[in-house]
CSV table of C-alpha atoms and ligand atoms in Angstrom, one decimal:
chain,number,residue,atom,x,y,z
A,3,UNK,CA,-14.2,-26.1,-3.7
A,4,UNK,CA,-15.7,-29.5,-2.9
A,5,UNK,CA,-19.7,-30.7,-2.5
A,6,UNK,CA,-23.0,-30.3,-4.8
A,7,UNK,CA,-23.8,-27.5,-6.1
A,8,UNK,CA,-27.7,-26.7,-7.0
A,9,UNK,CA,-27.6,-24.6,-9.8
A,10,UNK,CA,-31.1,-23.6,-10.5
A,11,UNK,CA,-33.1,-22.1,-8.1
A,12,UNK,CA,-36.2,-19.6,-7.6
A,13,UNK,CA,-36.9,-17.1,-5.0
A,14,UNK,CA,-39.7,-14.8,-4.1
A,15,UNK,CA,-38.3,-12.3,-6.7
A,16,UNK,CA,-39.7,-14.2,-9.5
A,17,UNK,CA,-42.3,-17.2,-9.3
A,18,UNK,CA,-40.7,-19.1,-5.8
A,19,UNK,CA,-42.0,-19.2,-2.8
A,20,UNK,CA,-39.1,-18.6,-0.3
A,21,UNK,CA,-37.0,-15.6,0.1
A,22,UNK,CA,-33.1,-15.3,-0.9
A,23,UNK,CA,-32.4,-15.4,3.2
A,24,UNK,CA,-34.8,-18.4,3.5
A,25,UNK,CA,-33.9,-20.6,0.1
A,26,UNK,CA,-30.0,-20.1,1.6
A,27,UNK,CA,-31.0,-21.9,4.8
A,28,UNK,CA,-32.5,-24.6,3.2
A,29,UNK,CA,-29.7,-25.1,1.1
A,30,UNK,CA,-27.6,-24.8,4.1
A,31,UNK,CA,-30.0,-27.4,6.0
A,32,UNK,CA,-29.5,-30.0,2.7
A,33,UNK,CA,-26.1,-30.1,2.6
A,34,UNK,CA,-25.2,-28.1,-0.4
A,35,UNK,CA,-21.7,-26.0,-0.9
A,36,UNK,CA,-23.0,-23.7,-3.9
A,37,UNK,CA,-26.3,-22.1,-5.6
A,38,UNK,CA,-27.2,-20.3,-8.2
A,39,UNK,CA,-30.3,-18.2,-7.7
A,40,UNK,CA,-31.7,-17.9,-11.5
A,41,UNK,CA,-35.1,-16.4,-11.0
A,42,UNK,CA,-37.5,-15.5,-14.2
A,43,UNK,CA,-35.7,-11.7,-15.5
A,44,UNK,CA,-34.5,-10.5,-12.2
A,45,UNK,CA,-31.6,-10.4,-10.1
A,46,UNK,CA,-33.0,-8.3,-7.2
A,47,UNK,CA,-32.6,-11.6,-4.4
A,48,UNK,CA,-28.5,-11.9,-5.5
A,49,UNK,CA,-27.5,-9.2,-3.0
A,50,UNK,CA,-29.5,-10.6,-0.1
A,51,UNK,CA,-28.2,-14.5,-1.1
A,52,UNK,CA,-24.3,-13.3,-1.6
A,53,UNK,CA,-24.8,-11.8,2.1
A,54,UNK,CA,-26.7,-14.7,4.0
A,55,UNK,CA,-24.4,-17.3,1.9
A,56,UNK,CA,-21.2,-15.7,3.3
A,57,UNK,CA,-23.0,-16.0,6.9
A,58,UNK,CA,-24.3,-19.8,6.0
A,59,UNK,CA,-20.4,-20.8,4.4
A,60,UNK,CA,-22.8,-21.3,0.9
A,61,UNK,CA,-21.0,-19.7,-2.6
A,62,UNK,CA,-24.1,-18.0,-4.1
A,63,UNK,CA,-23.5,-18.4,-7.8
A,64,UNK,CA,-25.3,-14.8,-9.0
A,65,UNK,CA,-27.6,-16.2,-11.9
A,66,UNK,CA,-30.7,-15.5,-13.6
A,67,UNK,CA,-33.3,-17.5,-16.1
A,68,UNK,CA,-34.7,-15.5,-19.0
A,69,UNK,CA,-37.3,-16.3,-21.6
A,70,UNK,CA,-36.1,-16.6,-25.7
A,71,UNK,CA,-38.0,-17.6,-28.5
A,72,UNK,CA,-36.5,-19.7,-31.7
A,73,UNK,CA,-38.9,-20.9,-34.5
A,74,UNK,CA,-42.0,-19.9,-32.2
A,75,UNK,CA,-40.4,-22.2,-29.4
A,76,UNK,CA,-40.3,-20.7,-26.2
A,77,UNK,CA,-36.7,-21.8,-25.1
A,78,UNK,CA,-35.1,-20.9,-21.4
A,79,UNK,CA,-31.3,-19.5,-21.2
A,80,UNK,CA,-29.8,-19.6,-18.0
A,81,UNK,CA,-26.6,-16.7,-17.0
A,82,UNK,CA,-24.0,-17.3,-14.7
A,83,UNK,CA,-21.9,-14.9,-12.8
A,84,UNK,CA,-23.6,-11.9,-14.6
A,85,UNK,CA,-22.5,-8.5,-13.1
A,86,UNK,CA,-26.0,-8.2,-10.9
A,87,UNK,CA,-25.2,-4.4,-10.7
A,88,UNK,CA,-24.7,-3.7,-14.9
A,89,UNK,CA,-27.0,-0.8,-15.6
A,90,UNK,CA,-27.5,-2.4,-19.2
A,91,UNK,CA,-29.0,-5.4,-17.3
A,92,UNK,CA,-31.2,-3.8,-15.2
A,93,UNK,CA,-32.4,-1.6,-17.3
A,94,UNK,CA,-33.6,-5.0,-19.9
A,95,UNK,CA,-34.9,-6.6,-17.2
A,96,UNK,CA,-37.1,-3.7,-16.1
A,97,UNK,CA,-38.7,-3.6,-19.2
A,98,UNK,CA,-39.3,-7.3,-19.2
A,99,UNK,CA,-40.4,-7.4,-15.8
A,100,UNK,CA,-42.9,-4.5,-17.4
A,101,UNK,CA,-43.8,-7.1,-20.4
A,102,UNK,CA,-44.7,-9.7,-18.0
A,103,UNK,CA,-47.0,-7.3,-16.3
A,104,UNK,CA,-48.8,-6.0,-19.5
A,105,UNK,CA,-49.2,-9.7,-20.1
A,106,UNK,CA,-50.7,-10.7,-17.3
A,107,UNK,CA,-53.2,-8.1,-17.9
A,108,UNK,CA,-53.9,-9.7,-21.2
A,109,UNK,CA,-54.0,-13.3,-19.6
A,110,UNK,CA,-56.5,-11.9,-16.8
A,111,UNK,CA,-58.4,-10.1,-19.7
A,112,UNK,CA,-58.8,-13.0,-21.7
A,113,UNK,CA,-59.9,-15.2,-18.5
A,114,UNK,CA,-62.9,-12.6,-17.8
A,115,UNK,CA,-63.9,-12.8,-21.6
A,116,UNK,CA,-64.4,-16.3,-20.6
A,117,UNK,CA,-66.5,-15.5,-17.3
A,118,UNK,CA,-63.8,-16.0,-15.0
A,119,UNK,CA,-63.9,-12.5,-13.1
A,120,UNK,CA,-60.5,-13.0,-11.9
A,121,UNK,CA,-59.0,-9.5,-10.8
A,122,UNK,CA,-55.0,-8.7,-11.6
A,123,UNK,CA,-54.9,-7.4,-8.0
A,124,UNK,CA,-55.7,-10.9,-7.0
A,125,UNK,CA,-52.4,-11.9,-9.3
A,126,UNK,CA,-50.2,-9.2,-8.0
A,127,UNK,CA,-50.6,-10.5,-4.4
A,128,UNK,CA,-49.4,-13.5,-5.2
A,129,UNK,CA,-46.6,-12.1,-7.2
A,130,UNK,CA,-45.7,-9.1,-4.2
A,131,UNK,CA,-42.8,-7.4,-6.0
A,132,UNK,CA,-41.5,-10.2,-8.3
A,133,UNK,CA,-41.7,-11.1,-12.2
A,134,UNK,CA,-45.1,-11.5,-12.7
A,135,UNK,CA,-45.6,-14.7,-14.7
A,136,UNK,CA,-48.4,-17.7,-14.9
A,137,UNK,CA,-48.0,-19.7,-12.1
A,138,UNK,CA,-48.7,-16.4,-10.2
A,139,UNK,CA,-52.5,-16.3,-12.3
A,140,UNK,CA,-52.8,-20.3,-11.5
A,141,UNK,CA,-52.2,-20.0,-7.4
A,142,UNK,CA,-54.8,-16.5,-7.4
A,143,UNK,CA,-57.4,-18.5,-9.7
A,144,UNK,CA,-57.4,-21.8,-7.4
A,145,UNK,CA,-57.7,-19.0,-4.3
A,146,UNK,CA,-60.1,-17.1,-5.9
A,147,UNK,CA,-61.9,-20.5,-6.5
A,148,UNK,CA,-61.3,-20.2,-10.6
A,149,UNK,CA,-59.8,-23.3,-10.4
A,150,UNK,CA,-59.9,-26.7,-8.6
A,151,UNK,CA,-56.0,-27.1,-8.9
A,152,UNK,CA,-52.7,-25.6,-10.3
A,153,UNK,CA,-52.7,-28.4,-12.8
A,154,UNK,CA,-56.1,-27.5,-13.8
A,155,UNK,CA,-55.6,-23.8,-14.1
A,156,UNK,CA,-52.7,-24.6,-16.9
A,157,UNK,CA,-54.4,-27.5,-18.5
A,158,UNK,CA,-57.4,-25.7,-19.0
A,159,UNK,CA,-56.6,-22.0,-19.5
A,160,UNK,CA,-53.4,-21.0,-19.2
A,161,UNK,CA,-50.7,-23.3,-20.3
A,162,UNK,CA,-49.6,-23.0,-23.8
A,163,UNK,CA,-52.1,-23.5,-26.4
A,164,UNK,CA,-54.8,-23.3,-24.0
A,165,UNK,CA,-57.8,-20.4,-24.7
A,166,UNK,CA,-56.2,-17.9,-22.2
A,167,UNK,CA,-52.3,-18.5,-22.9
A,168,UNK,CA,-50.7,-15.2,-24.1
A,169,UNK,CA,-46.8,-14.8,-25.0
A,170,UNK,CA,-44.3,-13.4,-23.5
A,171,UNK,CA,-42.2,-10.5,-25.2
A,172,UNK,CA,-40.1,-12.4,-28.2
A,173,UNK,CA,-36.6,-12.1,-27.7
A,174,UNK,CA,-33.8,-14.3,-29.8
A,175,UNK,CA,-31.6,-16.2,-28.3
A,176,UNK,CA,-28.7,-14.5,-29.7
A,177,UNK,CA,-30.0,-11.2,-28.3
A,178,UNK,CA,-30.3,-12.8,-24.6
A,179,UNK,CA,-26.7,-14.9,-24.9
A,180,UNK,CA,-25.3,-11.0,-26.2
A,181,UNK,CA,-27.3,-9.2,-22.9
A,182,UNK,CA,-25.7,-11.7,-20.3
A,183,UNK,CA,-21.9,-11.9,-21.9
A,184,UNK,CA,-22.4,-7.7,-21.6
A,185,UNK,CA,-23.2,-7.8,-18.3
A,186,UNK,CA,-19.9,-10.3,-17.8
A,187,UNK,CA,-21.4,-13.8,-17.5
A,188,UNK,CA,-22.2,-17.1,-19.5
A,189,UNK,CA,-25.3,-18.4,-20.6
A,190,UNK,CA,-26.2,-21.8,-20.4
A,191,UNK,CA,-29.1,-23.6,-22.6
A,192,UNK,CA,-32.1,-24.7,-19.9
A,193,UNK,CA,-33.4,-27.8,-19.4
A,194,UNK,CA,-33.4,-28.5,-23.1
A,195,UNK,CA,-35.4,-31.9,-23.0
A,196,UNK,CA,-36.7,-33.1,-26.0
A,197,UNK,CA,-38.1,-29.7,-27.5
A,198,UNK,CA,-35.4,-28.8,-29.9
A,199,UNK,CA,-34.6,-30.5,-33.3
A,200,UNK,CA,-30.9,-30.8,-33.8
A,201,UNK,CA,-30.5,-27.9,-36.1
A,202,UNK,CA,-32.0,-25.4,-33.4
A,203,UNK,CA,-29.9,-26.7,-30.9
A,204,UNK,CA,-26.6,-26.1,-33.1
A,205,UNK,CA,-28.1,-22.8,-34.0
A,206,UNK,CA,-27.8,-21.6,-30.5
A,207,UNK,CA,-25.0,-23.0,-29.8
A,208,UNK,CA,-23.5,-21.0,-33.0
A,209,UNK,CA,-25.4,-18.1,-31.2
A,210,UNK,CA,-22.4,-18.3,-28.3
A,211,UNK,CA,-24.0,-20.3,-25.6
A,212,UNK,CA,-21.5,-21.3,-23.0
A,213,UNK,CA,-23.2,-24.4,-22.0
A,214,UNK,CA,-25.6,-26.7,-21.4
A,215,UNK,CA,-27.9,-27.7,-18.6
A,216,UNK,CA,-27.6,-31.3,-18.7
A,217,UNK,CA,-28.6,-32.2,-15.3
A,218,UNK,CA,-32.4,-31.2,-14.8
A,219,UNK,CA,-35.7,-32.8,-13.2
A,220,UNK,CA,-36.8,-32.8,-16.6
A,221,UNK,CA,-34.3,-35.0,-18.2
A,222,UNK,CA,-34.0,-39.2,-17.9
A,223,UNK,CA,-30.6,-40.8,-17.8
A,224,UNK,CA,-30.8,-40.7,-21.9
A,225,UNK,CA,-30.5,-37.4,-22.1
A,226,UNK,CA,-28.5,-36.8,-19.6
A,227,UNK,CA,-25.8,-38.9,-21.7
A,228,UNK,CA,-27.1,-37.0,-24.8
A,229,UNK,CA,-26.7,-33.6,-23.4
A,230,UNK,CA,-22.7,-34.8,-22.1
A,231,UNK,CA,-22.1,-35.7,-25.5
A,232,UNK,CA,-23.0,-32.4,-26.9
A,233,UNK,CA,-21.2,-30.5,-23.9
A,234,UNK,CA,-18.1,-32.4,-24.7
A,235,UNK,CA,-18.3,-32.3,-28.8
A,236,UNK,CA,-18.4,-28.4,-29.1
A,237,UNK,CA,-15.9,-28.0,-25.7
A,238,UNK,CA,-19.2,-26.3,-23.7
A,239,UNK,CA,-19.8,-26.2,-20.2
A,240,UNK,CA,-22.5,-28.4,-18.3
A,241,UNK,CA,-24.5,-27.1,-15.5
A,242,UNK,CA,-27.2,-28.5,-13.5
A,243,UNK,CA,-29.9,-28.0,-10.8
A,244,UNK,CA,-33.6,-28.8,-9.4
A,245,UNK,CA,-35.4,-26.0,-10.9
A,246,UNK,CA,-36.5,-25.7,-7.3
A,247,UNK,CA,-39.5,-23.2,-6.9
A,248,UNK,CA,-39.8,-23.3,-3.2
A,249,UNK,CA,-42.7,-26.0,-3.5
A,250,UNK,CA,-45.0,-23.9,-5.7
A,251,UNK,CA,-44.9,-27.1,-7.6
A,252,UNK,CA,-44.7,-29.6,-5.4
A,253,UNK,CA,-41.4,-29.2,-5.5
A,254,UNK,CA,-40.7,-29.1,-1.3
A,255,UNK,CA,-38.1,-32.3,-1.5
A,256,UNK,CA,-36.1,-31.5,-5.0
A,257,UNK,CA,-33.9,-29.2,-3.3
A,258,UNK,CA,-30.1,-30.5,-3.0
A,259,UNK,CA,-31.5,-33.8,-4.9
A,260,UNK,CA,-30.8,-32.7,-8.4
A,261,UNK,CA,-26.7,-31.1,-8.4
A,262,UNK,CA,-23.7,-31.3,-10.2
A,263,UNK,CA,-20.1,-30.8,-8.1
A,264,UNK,CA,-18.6,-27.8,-7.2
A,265,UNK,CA,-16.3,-28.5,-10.1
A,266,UNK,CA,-19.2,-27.3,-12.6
A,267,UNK,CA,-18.9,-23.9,-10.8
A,268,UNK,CA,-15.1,-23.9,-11.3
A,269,UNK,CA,-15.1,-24.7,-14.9
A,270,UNK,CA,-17.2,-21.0,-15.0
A,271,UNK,CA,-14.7,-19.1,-13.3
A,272,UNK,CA,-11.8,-20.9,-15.5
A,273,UNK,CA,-13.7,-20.1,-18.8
A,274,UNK,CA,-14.1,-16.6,-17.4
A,275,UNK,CA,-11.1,-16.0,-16.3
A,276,UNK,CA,-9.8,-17.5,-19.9
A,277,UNK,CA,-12.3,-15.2,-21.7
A,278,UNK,CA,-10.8,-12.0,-20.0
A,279,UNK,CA,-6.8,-12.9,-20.5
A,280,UNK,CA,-7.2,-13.9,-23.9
A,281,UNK,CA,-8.4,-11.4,-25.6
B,2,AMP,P1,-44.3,-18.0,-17.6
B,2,AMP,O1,-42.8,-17.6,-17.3
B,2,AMP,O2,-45.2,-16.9,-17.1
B,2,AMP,O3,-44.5,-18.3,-19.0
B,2,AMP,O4,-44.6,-19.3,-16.7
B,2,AMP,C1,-43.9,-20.4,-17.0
B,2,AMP,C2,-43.9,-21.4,-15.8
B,2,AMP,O5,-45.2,-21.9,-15.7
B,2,AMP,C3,-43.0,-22.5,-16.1
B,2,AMP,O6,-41.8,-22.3,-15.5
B,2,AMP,C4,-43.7,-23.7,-15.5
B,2,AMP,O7,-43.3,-23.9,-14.2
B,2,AMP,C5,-45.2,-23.3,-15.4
B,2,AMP,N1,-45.9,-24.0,-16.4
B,2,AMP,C6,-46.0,-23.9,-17.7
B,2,AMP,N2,-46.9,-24.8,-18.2
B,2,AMP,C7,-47.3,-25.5,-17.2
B,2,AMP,C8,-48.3,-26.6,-17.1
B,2,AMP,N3,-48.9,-27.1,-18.2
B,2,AMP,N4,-48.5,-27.1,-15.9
B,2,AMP,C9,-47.9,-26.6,-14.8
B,2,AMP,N5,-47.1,-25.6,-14.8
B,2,AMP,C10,-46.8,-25.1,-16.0
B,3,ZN,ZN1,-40.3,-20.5,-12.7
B,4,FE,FE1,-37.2,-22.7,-17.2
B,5,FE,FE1,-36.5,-22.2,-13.8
């Protein structure tokens, strides 16, 4: 396979803003050759994607993103070619999707405590059927007129720290990397930045993590090199991708701008392929 591949991408089924059918077009329209769809502990949009890629000549790379927590750091693992039909999968993600809900309730709870009569209708509009999470809450307050802007709605009550900012159900990372090898894929550290001492990060990759994400709005030319070194030292994979949101974060130009090659997606189906002949 030859091109860029975008390998981090959010749809309607979690906090994006375009659907699976829509995000393929654009991807189509920016010149990629491969995506993985990753949304926030759900797989629901892979179907739709696998079917509109096929009809766009795009390889929909079925992913997902989910949530862990390590030493009361909230810490993002990607999975790659995860069986998108293992009931063992589904059935997790229901009851985090369920978690997300119950905290929102909390978040909104908290936010009327404070005199901000936000209702969790309001948020479950913006979410429609998808994982519920904050940026949902930030677009209903500014709607609602809670909040002058996004920004303002984290920086002020909702991002972490802030007097509204509830957690998320606390999973390990070993328990997440064990969930996605079950359901037949490999998980990949996310955007790791600058968040992580160096013990945590060999900790998780102890833990089994396939790879790295070393390619990532988040991260300058430093760590991109820091991130290759690591990939290469412990024989892991790299990944990469915009984090694109469908402009719910002003976001509307990243798509297609931040890729690895089409190699990165190979390297996953050698290591699988590897995995299941050598054991
Ligand atoms: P959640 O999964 O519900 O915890 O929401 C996490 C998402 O909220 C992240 O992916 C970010 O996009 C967004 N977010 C978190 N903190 C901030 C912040 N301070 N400003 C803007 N967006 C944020
Ligand atoms: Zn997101
Ligand atoms: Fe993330
Ligand atoms: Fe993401």
């Amino acid at each position: 396979m030859h091109g860029t591949a975008d390998l981090h991408t959010h749809t309607i089924h979690s906090d994006g803003t375009l659907t699976s059918v829509e995000l393929i077009k654009r991807a189509k329209s920016v010149g990629l050759s491969a995506i993985g769809i990753t949304d926030h502990d759900s797989v629901n949009g892979i179907d739709e994607a696998i079917a509109a890629g096929k009809g766009d000549d795009i390889v929909v790379v079925p992913g997902i993103e989910m949530s862990t927590c390590l030493n009361e750091k909230e810490i993002h693992i990607l999975g790659y070619f995860v069986n998108h039909h293992d009931q063992q999968l589904l059935e997790s993600l229901e009851i985090l999707r369920h978690e997300r809900y119950k905290r929102a309730e909390r978040i909104v709870k908290k936010l009327n405590s404070m005199n901000i009569p936000l209702k969790i209708e309001a948020v479950l509009d913006h979410a429609g059927n998808g994982s519920i999470g904050r940026p949902h809450i930030a677009s209903a307050m500014v709607d609602e007129g809670h909040a002058d802007s996004y920004q303002q709605a984290f920086g002020k009550y909702i991002g972490n720290g802030r007097p509204a900012y509830e957690k998320k159900m606390q999973c390990s990372p070993l328990e997440i990397i064990k969930l996605i090898a079950e359901a037949g894929g490999l998980s990949f550290l996310a955007h790791p930045g600058t968040y992580l001492t160096e013990a945590e990060l060999i900790q998780i990759i102890e833990a089994g993590i396939d790879g790295i994400e070393v390619i990532h709005p988040s991260h300058d030319n430093g760590l991109v090199e820091y991130y290759r070194g690591i990939v290469n030292h412990y024989y892991l994979l790299e990944s990469g991708g915009s984090d694109y949101h469908g402009g719910m974060k002003g976001d509307d130009s990243l798509l297609g701008q931040v890729t690895v090659t089409a190699d990165a997606v190979e390297a996953m189906r050698r290591r699988l392929y590897l995995d299941a002949h050598t054991e």
